Structure formats: structure tokens, C-alpha cells
Tab-separated table of C-alpha atoms in Angstrom:
chain	number	residue	atom	x	y	z
A	654	MET	CA	0.220	0.123	-0.188
A	655	ALA	CA	2.622	2.529	1.365
A	656	SER	CA	4.700	1.810	-2.447
A	657	THR	CA	1.394	2.597	-4.343
A	658	SER	CA	0.719	5.498	-2.618
A	659	THR	CA	3.733	7.262	-2.520
A	660	SER	CA	4.032	6.112	-6.705
A	661	LYS	CA	0.432	8.332	-7.011
A	662	LEU	CA	2.590	11.135	-5.679
A	663	LEU	CA	5.238	10.898	-7.726
A	664	LEU	CA	2.508	10.887	-10.331
A	665	LEU	CA	0.854	13.714	-9.336
A	666	ILE	CA	4.037	15.553	-8.653
A	667	CYS	CA	4.580	14.525	-12.205
A	668	TYR	CA	1.442	16.182	-13.795
A	669	VAL	CA	1.389	19.442	-12.279
A	670	SER	CA	5.149	20.177	-13.068
A	671	LEU	CA	3.954	19.164	-16.579
A	672	ILE	CA	1.391	21.131	-16.619
A	673	PHE	CA	2.406	24.522	-14.789
A	674	SER	CA	5.123	23.991	-17.998
A	675	VAL	CA	3.089	23.186	-20.919
A	676	SER	CA	0.887	26.473	-19.722
A	677	SER	CA	3.442	28.802	-19.483
A	678	SER	CA	5.136	28.201	-22.554
A	679	SER	CA	1.691	28.175	-24.307
A	680	SER	CA	0.031	30.928	-22.602
A	681	SER	CA	0.812	33.619	-25.457
A	682	ASP	CA	-0.653	31.180	-28.555
A	683	LEU	CA	-3.985	31.331	-25.933
A	684	PRO	CA	-7.119	33.671	-26.492
A	685	SER	CA	-6.911	35.890	-22.868
A	686	SER	CA	-10.185	34.866	-21.126
A	687	PRO	CA	-10.294	35.309	-17.034
A	688	LYS	CA	-9.882	32.307	-15.018
A	689	VAL	CA	-12.595	30.685	-13.135
A	690	SER	CA	-12.538	31.611	-9.382
A	691	LEU	CA	-12.271	28.333	-7.067
A	692	GLY	CA	-12.673	28.326	-3.830
A	693	LEU	CA	-12.112	24.631	-1.441
A	694	TYR	CA	-12.682	25.491	2.439
A	695	TYR	CA	-12.478	22.324	3.823
A	696	GLU	CA	-10.602	20.781	6.823
A	697	SER	CA	-7.842	18.510	7.199
A	698	LEU	CA	-9.431	15.314	8.701
A	699	CYS	CA	-12.747	15.145	7.787
A	700	PRO	CA	-12.934	12.201	5.728
A	701	TYR	CA	-14.681	13.963	2.429
A	702	CYS	CA	-12.681	16.945	2.699
A	703	SER	CA	-9.541	14.670	1.842
A	704	SER	CA	-11.324	11.862	-0.590
A	705	PHE	CA	-12.412	16.174	-2.411
A	706	ILE	CA	-8.527	16.878	-2.626
A	707	VAL	CA	-6.699	13.299	-2.651
A	708	ASN	CA	-9.641	11.269	-5.003
A	709	HIS	CA	-10.853	14.137	-6.846
A	710	LEU	CA	-9.267	17.707	-7.069
A	711	THR	CA	-6.376	16.469	-8.802
A	712	LYS	CA	-8.204	15.790	-12.141
A	713	LEU	CA	-7.413	19.480	-12.694
A	714	PHE	CA	-3.799	18.589	-13.100
A	715	GLU	CA	-4.362	15.509	-14.661
A	716	ASP	CA	-6.332	17.695	-17.490
A	717	ASP	CA	-5.520	20.286	-18.275
A	718	LEU	CA	-8.151	22.126	-16.204
A	719	ILE	CA	-5.696	23.923	-14.340
A	720	SER	CA	-4.936	26.668	-17.366
A	721	ILE	CA	-8.595	28.035	-16.818
A	722	VAL	CA	-8.781	28.024	-12.520
A	723	ASP	CA	-7.326	29.980	-10.443
A	724	LEU	CA	-8.272	27.516	-7.543
A	725	HIS	CA	-7.711	28.696	-3.469
A	726	LEU	CA	-7.051	26.447	-0.703
A	727	SER	CA	-8.520	27.408	2.734
A	728	PRO	CA	-8.145	25.210	5.491
A	729	TRP	CA	-10.128	26.106	8.654
A	730	GLY	CA	-13.552	24.553	7.610
A	731	ASN	CA	-15.937	24.437	10.635
A	732	THR	CA	-13.370	24.860	13.381
A	733	LYS	CA	-14.969	27.899	16.068
A	734	LEU	CA	-12.389	30.644	17.855
A	735	ARG	CA	-13.083	30.639	22.067
A	736	SER	CA	-14.231	33.784	23.248
A	737	ASP	CA	-10.627	35.185	23.354
A	738	ASN	CA	-10.817	35.169	19.239
A	739	ALA	CA	-7.115	33.436	19.196
A	740	THR	CA	-8.140	29.506	20.237
A	741	ALA	CA	-8.860	27.316	18.193
A	742	VAL	CA	-11.505	24.948	18.415
A	743	CYS	CA	-11.173	22.131	15.365
A	744	GLN	CA	-13.813	19.841	14.777
A	745	HIS	CA	-11.375	16.203	15.330
A	746	GLY	CA	-9.752	17.705	17.877
A	747	ALA	CA	-6.954	19.285	18.866
A	748	PHE	CA	-4.281	16.702	16.023
A	749	GLU	CA	-6.397	18.626	13.043
A	750	CYS	CA	-5.152	22.150	14.633
A	751	LEU	CA	-2.206	21.194	14.044
A	752	LEU	CA	-2.549	19.964	10.704
A	753	ASP	CA	-4.800	22.129	9.424
A	754	THR	CA	-1.853	25.458	9.934
A	755	VAL	CA	1.042	23.129	8.772
A	756	GLU	CA	-1.364	24.199	6.008
A	757	ALA	CA	-1.176	26.666	6.013
A	758	CYS	CA	2.787	27.388	6.628
A	759	ALA	CA	3.499	25.317	3.731
A	760	ILE	CA	0.273	27.191	1.348
A	761	ASP	CA	2.722	30.739	3.001
A	762	ALA	CA	6.207	28.938	2.745
A	763	TRP	CA	5.914	27.771	-1.156
A	764	PRO	CA	2.993	30.574	-2.862
A	765	LYS	CA	3.070	28.507	-6.032
A	766	LEU	CA	0.612	25.804	-6.240
A	767	SER	CA	2.585	23.993	-8.027
A	768	ASP	CA	4.741	23.907	-4.663
A	769	HIS	CA	2.328	23.801	-1.921
A	770	PHE	CA	-0.524	21.515	-3.800
A	771	PRO	CA	1.618	18.216	-3.841
A	772	PHE	CA	2.293	18.734	-0.557
A	773	ILE	CA	-0.989	19.752	1.686
A	774	HIS	CA	-2.365	16.297	-1.250
A	775	CYS	CA	0.691	13.859	-0.155
A	776	VAL	CA	-1.092	15.031	4.363
A	777	GLU	CA	-4.214	14.097	3.163
A	778	SER	CA	-3.452	10.715	1.145
A	779	LEU	CA	-2.248	9.918	5.225
A	780	VAL	CA	-5.570	10.944	5.978
A	781	THR	CA	-6.758	8.511	3.589
A	782	GLU	CA	-5.053	5.658	5.305
A	783	HIS	CA	-5.328	6.644	9.204
A	784	LYS	CA	-2.390	7.499	8.628
A	785	TYR	CA	-1.611	11.602	9.294
A	786	ASP	CA	0.693	11.151	12.005
A	787	LYS	CA	3.144	10.455	9.355
A	788	TRP	CA	2.695	14.082	7.880
A	789	GLU	CA	6.464	14.922	8.528
A	790	THR	CA	7.216	11.871	5.859
A	791	CYS	CA	6.086	14.278	2.908
A	792	TYR	CA	9.129	16.543	3.512
A	793	GLN	CA	11.357	12.857	2.444
A	794	LYS	CA	8.884	11.751	-0.320
A	795	LEU	CA	8.697	15.905	-2.294
A	796	ASN	CA	12.358	16.530	-1.108
A	797	LEU	CA	10.970	19.534	0.242
A	798	ASN	CA	12.961	21.249	3.330
A	799	SER	CA	11.304	21.232	6.436
A	800	LYS	CA	12.140	23.962	7.787
A	801	PRO	CA	10.304	27.036	6.694
A	802	VAL	CA	7.519	24.834	7.246
A	803	SER	CA	8.317	24.446	10.797
A	804	ASP	CA	9.886	28.086	11.120
A	805	CYS	CA	5.744	28.402	10.158
A	806	LEU	CA	4.712	27.637	13.299
A	807	SER	CA	6.990	27.187	15.826
A	808	SER	CA	7.520	31.324	14.723
A	809	GLY	CA	3.462	31.488	15.979
A	810	HIS	CA	3.301	33.226	12.228
A	811	GLY	CA	0.669	30.207	11.814
A	812	ASP	CA	-1.932	30.891	13.976
A	813	LYS	CA	-1.742	33.967	12.555
A	814	LEU	CA	-2.748	32.758	9.127
A	815	GLU	CA	-5.167	30.589	10.306
A	816	LEU	CA	-6.983	33.372	11.944
A	817	LYS	CA	-6.426	34.497	8.254
A	818	TYR	CA	-7.951	32.261	7.452
A	819	ALA	CA	-11.026	31.844	9.810
A	820	ALA	CA	-11.786	35.722	8.744
A	821	GLU	CA	-12.333	34.499	5.134
A	822	THR	CA	-14.553	31.636	5.730
A	823	SER	CA	-16.726	33.487	8.086
A	824	ALA	CA	-16.954	35.728	5.284
A	825	LEU	CA	-18.752	33.746	3.217
A	826	GLN	CA	-21.468	34.534	1.561
A	827	PRO	CA	-24.011	32.893	2.009
A	828	PRO	CA	-22.116	31.417	4.884
A	829	HIS	CA	-20.910	28.120	4.697
A	830	GLN	CA	-22.867	25.458	6.354
A	831	TYR	CA	-20.353	22.208	5.876
A	832	VAL	CA	-17.399	20.903	4.340
A	833	PRO	CA	-16.203	20.855	1.717
A	834	TRP	CA	-17.594	23.963	0.853
A	835	VAL	CA	-16.667	24.202	-2.957
A	836	VAL	CA	-17.093	27.627	-4.778
A	837	VAL	CA	-17.106	28.425	-8.480
A	838	ASP	CA	-17.132	31.967	-9.165
A	839	GLY	CA	-18.618	33.002	-5.606
A	840	GLN	CA	-21.215	31.057	-6.038
A	841	PRO	CA	-21.509	27.817	-3.701
A	842	LEU	CA	-22.177	23.853	-4.835
A	843	TYR	CA	-23.428	22.553	-1.794
A	844	GLU	CA	-23.637	19.147	-2.156
A	845	ASP	CA	-23.156	18.509	-5.637
A	846	TYR	CA	-19.209	20.293	-4.777
A	847	GLU	CA	-17.679	16.619	-6.745
A	848	ASN	CA	-18.898	17.680	-9.683
A	849	PHE	CA	-17.217	21.007	-9.215
A	850	ILE	CA	-15.480	20.462	-12.971
A	851	SER	CA	-19.287	20.459	-14.775
A	852	TYR	CA	-19.489	24.333	-13.019
A	853	ILE	CA	-15.575	25.660	-14.057
A	854	CYS	CA	-16.550	24.413	-17.345
A	855	LYS	CA	-19.879	26.771	-17.710
A	856	ALA	CA	-18.526	29.264	-16.180
A	857	TYR	CA	-15.114	29.759	-18.171
A	858	LYS	CA	-15.827	31.892	-21.046
A	859	GLY	CA	-12.648	31.711	-23.066
A	860	ALA	CA	-12.989	30.897	-26.989
A	861	LYS	CA	-11.372	27.230	-26.300
A	862	LYS	CA	-12.195	25.510	-23.725
A	863	PRO	CA	-10.654	22.544	-22.477
A	864	ASP	CA	-11.322	19.278	-24.512
A	865	ALA	CA	-12.100	17.446	-20.814
A	866	CYS	CA	-14.741	20.217	-20.233
A	867	ALA	CA	-17.324	17.321	-22.789
A	868	LYS	CA	-16.429	14.430	-21.213
A	869	TYR	CA	-17.194	16.502	-17.429
A	870	SER	CA	-20.758	17.505	-19.070
A	871	SER	CA	-21.840	14.364	-20.433
A	872	ARG	CA	-20.671	13.259	-17.008
A	873	HIS	CA	-22.905	15.565	-14.442
A	874	PHE	CA	-25.971	14.992	-16.869
A	875	ILE	CA	-26.020	10.860	-16.253
A	876	ARG	CA	-25.671	12.263	-12.876
A	877	SER	CA	-27.846	14.722	-12.657
A	878	ALA	CA	-30.761	11.490	-13.169
A	879	LYS	CA	-29.575	10.370	-9.688
A	880	VAL	CA	-31.414	10.419	-7.316
A	881	ASN	CA	-29.964	11.685	-4.359
A	882	ARG	CA	-27.382	9.671	-2.026
A	883	PHE	CA	-26.332	10.451	1.634
A	884	PRO	CA	-25.253	14.175	1.696
A	885	LEU	CA	-20.603	13.777	1.820
A	886	VAL	CA	-19.996	16.571	4.356
A	887	CYS	CA	-18.517	17.385	7.609
A	888	ARG	CA	-21.674	20.054	8.769
A	889	LYS	CA	-20.668	22.206	11.873
A	890	GLY	CA	-20.180	21.068	15.386
A	891	VAL	CA	-17.546	19.977	17.817
A	892	ASN	CA	-16.980	16.059	16.876
A	893	ARG	CA	-16.816	14.762	20.479
A	894	MET	CA	-16.662	11.053	19.756
A	895	TRP	CA	-13.950	12.025	17.233
A	896	ASP	CA	-12.524	14.421	19.740
A	897	LEU	CA	-11.885	11.597	21.750
A	898	LEU	CA	-10.943	9.387	20.356
A	899	GLU	CA	-8.055	12.618	18.509
A	900	ARG	CA	-7.415	13.405	22.797
A	901	VAL	CA	-6.434	9.689	23.767
A	902	LYS	CA	-4.122	9.450	19.496
A	903	THR	CA	-2.827	12.323	21.428
A	904	SER	CA	-1.464	10.960	24.984
A	905	LEU	CA	-0.547	8.074	23.152
A	906	LEU	CA	1.988	9.285	21.041
A	907	SER	CA	3.049	11.776	23.836
A	908	TYR	CA	4.031	9.161	26.121
A	909	THR	CA	6.053	7.188	23.546
A	910	GLY	CA	7.613	10.262	23.169
A	911	LEU	CA	6.143	10.425	19.362
A	912	LEU	CA	4.303	13.800	19.076
């Protein structure tokens, strides 16, 4: 399983690097059109958020759709602030607060999407495998220097970044109801968020749309005819059972010296 996960990660890195290379080299040949804004408001340990990042968001790179998209990641989600407006209470416990801050620091340390997205993808892949306490292995897997993120965490800068994401999440109109909360050109997709590519293609006003748009438009038609399933979302409110399990896990890791 580990080798398969690593292979997928390396493949993603190749996809991202190739797409950004091709996009930058051929941008002069394309008609000038505004990119479609895509915002993902999420929290690191919500299983539906990690699944969306790992299994769906990567399609942007696989099909060259990133060339028409301005992707913004906001790692805060359903986290709440205590009355001091400085202390975060994360839906899935203290480890989620840590990973949200780690990912915020990664975005800040490596502003280019082609740099920070593979790292976030790696961390969230570990979440899907229930191995998220091994998140630091992503540095080695991606040949990244850990110092920028470590300094961000230890200096308190990461906490300030999280407050920034808290403010932008709170300012959403309409307000977010759950995560993942996916927004295309200012419009939330609600429970149809997995179908985000169809909305991107519809919103894009360029003369020539990526070939993948035709493929995803037909998929949207098929999916729309299906009966609605149980919503794959994490709704607001602290998950007490998860919080208890995380407290136990954190205590064990601290006791054994692994945290």
C-alpha cells in the first residue's frame, strides 16, 4: 500500500510540473480570458475533505483544466474560535488544528500552487489511510526542506495565518454550512461539489474550452438523473467521539515520545 501511495504521489508531481510547464510556455498562444475562481474551504481531518482533495481535485492537473482555473485553498472549515478570538477549537480534535496550521504554513512558505499542492495532497493522502500522524514523511517523499514550515509553526506565524483563513471563511456569502465547501466564481456548489469541473467549464468564458469539458459535461448529465445520495459532508459542530479518540491518540503519542 505504501509503495502504491508513493507512486501516485510521484505521478501527481509529474502531472503538476508538466501542466504548469506547458501552460506557461503556451500561454501566448491562448486567447486572453479570465480564469474561473475555485475556492475550497476545508478542514484537514474531515474524511470527505481529504477524499475530495486526493480523489477529485487532482483531476484539474490530469486534464489540463488548471490552465483555466485560479485555485484557492482555505484550511479552516468548521473550526471555531473561543471567546478570546485567538484559541481554535477544531471539529476533529487537536491534531486537526495542527494539520490545518501545517497546510496553512505550506501555502505561505511555497506560494506557487505547483509547490504547495503536492505537499497538501501528500498529507491528505495519509489522512485517507489513517496515517496522518506520519505527515512529516511528506518532506522526504517530495524532497522538501522542512525548515520553512517548521519555523512557521514554532514562531506562531501559522496561528496568524489560521486567523486569516478564519476571517475569510466567516466572510463567505452565503455562509458555509459544512465542509468541503466548494465555490466556483463566488457561487457555492453545496452537495454537488464533486461535480465541480462541470461548473468550471460552464463558467469559463474563453473562446476555446479544454477538451476535458465535453467529457465532464456528459458525466454531469448522467449524475443529475440519479437519486440523491446521503450527503458526503462534515457539518458544523464538534465531533465529540472523534475529539475523544484524538485526545487518547495524542496522549499515547506524547507518552511514547512520538509527538
